[in-house]
Short mmCIF file of C-alpha atoms and ligand atoms in Angstrom, two decimals:
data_model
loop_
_atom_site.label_atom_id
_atom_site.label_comp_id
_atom_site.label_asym_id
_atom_site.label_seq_id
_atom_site.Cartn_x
_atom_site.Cartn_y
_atom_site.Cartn_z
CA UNK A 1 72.32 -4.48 39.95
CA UNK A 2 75.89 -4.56 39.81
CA UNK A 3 77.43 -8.04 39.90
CA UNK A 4 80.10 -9.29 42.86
CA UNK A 5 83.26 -10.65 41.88
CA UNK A 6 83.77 -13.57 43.95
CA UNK A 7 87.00 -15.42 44.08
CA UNK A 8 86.60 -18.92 46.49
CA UNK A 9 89.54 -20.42 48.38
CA UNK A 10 89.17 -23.70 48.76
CA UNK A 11 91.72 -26.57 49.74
CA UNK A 12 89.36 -29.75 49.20
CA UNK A 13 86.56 -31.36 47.70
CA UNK A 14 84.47 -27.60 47.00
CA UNK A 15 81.29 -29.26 47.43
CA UNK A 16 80.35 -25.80 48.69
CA UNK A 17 82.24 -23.78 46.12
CA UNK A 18 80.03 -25.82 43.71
CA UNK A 19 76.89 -25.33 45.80
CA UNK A 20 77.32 -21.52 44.80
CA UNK A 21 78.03 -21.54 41.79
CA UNK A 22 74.76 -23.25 40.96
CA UNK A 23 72.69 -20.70 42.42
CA UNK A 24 74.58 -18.25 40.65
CA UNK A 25 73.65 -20.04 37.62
CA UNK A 26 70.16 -19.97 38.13
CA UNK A 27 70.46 -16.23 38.67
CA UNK A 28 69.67 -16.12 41.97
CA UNK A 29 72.76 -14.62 43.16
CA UNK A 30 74.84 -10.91 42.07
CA UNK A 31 77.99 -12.39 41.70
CA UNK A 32 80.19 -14.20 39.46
CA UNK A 33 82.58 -16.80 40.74
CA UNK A 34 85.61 -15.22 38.35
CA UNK A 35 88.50 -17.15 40.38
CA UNK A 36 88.96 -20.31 42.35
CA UNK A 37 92.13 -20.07 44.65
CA UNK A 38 93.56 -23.70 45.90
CA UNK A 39 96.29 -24.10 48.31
CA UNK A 40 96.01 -27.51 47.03
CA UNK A 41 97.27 -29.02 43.29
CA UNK A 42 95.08 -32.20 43.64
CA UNK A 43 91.87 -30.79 45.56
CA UNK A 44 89.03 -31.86 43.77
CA UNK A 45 87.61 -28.47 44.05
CA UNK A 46 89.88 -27.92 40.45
CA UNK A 47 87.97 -30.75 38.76
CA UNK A 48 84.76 -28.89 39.19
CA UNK A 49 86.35 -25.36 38.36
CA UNK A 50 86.68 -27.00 34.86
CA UNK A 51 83.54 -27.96 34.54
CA UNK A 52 82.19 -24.61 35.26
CA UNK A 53 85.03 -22.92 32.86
CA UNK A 54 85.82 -21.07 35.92
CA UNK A 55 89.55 -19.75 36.04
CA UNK A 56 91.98 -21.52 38.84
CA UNK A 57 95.45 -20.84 40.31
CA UNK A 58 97.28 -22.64 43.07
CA UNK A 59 98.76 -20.82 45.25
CA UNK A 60 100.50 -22.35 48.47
CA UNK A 61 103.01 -21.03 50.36
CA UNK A 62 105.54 -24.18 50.21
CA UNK A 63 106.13 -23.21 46.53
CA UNK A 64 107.56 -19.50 47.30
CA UNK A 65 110.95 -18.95 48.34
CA UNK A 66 109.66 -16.55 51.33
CA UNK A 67 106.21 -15.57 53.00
CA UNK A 68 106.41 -11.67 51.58
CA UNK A 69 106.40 -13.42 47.95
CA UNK A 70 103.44 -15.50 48.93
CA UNK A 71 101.24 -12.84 49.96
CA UNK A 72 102.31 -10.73 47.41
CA UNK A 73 101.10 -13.38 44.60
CA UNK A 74 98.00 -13.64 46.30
CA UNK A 75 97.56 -10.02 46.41
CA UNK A 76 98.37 -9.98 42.57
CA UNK A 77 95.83 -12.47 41.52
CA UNK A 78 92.62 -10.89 43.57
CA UNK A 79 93.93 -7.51 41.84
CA UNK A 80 94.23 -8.67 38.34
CA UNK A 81 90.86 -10.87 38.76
CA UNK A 82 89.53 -7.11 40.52
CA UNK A 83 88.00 -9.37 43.58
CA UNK A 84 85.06 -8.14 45.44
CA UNK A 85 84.55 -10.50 47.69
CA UNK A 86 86.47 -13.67 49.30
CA UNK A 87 84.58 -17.33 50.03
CA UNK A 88 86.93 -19.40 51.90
CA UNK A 89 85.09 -23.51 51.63
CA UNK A 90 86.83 -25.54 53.33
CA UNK A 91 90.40 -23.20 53.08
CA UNK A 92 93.16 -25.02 55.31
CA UNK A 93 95.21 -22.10 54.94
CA UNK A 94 95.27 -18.93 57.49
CA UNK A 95 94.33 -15.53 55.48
CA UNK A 96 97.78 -13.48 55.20
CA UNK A 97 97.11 -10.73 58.03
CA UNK A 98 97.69 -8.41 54.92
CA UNK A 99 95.00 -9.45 52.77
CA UNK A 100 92.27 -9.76 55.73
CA UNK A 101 93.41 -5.85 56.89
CA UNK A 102 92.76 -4.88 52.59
CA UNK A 103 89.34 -7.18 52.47
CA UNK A 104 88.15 -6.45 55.65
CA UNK A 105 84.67 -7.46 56.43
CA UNK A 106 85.03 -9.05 52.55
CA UNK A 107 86.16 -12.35 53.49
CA UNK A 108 83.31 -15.05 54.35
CA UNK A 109 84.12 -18.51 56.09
CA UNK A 110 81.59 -21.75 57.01
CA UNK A 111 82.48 -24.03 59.32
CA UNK A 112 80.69 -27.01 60.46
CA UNK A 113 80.03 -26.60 63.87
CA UNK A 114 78.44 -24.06 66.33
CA UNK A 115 81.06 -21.49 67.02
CA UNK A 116 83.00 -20.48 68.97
CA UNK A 117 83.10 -24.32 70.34
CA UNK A 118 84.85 -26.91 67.96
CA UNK A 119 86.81 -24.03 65.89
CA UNK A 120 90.15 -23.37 65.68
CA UNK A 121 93.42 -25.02 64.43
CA UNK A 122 93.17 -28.52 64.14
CA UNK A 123 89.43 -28.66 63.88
CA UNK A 124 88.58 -29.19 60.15
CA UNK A 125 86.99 -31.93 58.58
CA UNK A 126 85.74 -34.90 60.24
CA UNK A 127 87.85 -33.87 63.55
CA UNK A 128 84.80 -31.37 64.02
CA UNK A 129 82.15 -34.26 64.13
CA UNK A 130 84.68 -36.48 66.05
CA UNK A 131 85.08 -34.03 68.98
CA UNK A 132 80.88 -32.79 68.80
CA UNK A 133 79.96 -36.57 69.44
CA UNK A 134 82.84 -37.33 71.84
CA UNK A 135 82.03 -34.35 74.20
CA UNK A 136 77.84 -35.52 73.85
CA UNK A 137 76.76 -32.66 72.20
CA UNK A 138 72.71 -32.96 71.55
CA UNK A 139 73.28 -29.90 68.98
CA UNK A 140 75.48 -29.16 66.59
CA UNK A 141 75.24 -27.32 63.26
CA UNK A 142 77.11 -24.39 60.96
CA UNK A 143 78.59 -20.51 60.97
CA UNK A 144 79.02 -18.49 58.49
CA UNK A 145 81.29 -15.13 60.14
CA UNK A 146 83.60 -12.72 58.45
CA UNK A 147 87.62 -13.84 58.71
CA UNK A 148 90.21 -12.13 60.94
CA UNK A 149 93.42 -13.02 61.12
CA UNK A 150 92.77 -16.14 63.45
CA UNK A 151 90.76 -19.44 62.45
CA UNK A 152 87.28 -19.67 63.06
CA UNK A 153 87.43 -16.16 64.71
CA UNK A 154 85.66 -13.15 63.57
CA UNK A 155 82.06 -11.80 63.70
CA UNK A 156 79.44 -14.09 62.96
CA UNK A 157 76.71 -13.52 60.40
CA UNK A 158 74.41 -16.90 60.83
CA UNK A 159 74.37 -19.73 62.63
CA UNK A 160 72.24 -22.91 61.85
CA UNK A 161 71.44 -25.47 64.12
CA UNK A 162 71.55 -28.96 63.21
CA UNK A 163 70.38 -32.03 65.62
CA UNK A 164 73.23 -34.71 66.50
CA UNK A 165 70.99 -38.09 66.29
CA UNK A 166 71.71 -41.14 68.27
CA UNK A 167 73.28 -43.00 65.98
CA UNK A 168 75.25 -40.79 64.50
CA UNK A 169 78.94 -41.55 63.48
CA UNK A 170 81.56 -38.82 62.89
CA UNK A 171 80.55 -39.39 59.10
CA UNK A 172 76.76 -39.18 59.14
CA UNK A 173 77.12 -36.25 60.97
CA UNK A 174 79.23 -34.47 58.50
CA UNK A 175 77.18 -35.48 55.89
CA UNK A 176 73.90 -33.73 57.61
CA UNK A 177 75.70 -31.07 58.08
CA UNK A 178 77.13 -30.33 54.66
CA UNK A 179 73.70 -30.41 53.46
CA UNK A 180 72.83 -27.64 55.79
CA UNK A 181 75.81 -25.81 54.54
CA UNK A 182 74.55 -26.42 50.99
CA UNK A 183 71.89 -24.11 51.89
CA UNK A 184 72.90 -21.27 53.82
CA UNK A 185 75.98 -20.60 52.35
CA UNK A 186 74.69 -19.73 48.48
CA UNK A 187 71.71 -17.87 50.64
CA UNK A 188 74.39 -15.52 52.63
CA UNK A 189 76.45 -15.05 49.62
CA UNK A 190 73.33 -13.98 47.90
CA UNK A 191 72.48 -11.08 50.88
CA UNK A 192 76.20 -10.45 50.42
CA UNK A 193 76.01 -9.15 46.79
CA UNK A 194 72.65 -7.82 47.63
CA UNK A 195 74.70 -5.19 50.21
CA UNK A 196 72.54 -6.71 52.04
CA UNK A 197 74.60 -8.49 55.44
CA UNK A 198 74.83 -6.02 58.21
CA UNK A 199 78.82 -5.14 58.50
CA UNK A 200 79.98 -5.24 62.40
CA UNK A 201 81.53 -1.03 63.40
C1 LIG B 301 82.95 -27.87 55.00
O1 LIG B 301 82.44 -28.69 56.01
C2 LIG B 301 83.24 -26.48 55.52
O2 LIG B 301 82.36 -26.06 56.51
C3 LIG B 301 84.61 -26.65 56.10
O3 LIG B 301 85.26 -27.54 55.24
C4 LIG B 301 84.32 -28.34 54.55
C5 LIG B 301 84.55 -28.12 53.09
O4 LIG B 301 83.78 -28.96 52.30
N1 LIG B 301 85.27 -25.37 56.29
P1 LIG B 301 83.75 -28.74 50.73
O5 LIG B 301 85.21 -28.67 50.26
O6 LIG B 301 83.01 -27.48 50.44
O7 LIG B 301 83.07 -29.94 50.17
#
């Protein structure tokens, strides 16, 4: 079987980047994580990239003297690395409208929450668990859809529902939720490589 290319945007701690690239180590997956794209110089995500010997650029818009430069380098780099496939985990960043027309239906996101409710800009991170428990949601969980050119938008592939306990605070609840993410995200990525997710007409 022909193996993915997978290049992961990530802006953060890559807990989920790493999650991946673990089952791809135990062969489970198609795919080879060839490039990790931060729009951030100290994300942790970069730490584990070494680990893994996996190549790394940061790329972030502040640095280029104009937005057609930007999305330009970013085209560049998922040329030169000849990217498949796109992972954003936990990407702060909007897709260029550019690169999501060129990778269309090639660009996966997870968020941690039940979309379309609690998606959007300004909901990342622990805002998503703030607002779940605030508005007294009994359920809450993840989504993993394919990126358009707005956040959280875009049709979904799987959802995954995860209980909201009684005692939860913003931070348990993240924490229950990652490990859900853990899961499902490697196992999507895995259909993905397969040619095995059914693409939206
Ligand atoms: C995850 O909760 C993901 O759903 C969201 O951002 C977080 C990233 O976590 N988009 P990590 O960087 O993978 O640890």
């Amino acid at each position: 079987m022909e193996i993915k290319r997978l290049a992961v945007f990530v802006s953060g701690s890559g807990s989920n980047f790493e999650a991946i690239q673990k089952e791809i180590m135990k062969g489970k997956i198609p795919g080879k994580i060839v490039l990790l794209v931060s729009s951030n110089p100290n994300a942790y995500a970069i730490e584990r990239a070494k680990k893994y010997k996996i190549d790394y650029v940061i790329i972030n818009e502040k640095d280029f003297k104009n937005y057609n430069d930007y999305v330009l380098k970013l085209e560049k780099v998922l040329e030169d690395y000849k990217i498949d496939y796109i992972l954003l985990a936990g990407y702060l960043k909007k897709v260029p409208a550019e690169i999501v027309k060129k990778y269309k239906f090639r660009i996966l996101n997870i968020h941690p929450a039940l979309l379309p409710k609690y998606g959007g800009k300004g909901m990342f991170g622990i805002n998503v668990h703030k607002a779940v428990l605030e508005a007294g949601e009994k359920f809450t969980g993840v989504t993993i859809h394919f990126v358009d050119e707005e956040y959280d938008r875009g049709p979904i592939i799987i959802q995954k529902k995860v209980k909201v306990k009684k005692n939860d605070t913003p931070e348990t609840l993240q924490k229950r939720v990652l490990k859900v993410e853990h899961k499902i995200y490697p196992y999507i990525v895995k259909k993905l490589c397969k040619g095995k997710l059914r693409i939206p007409d």
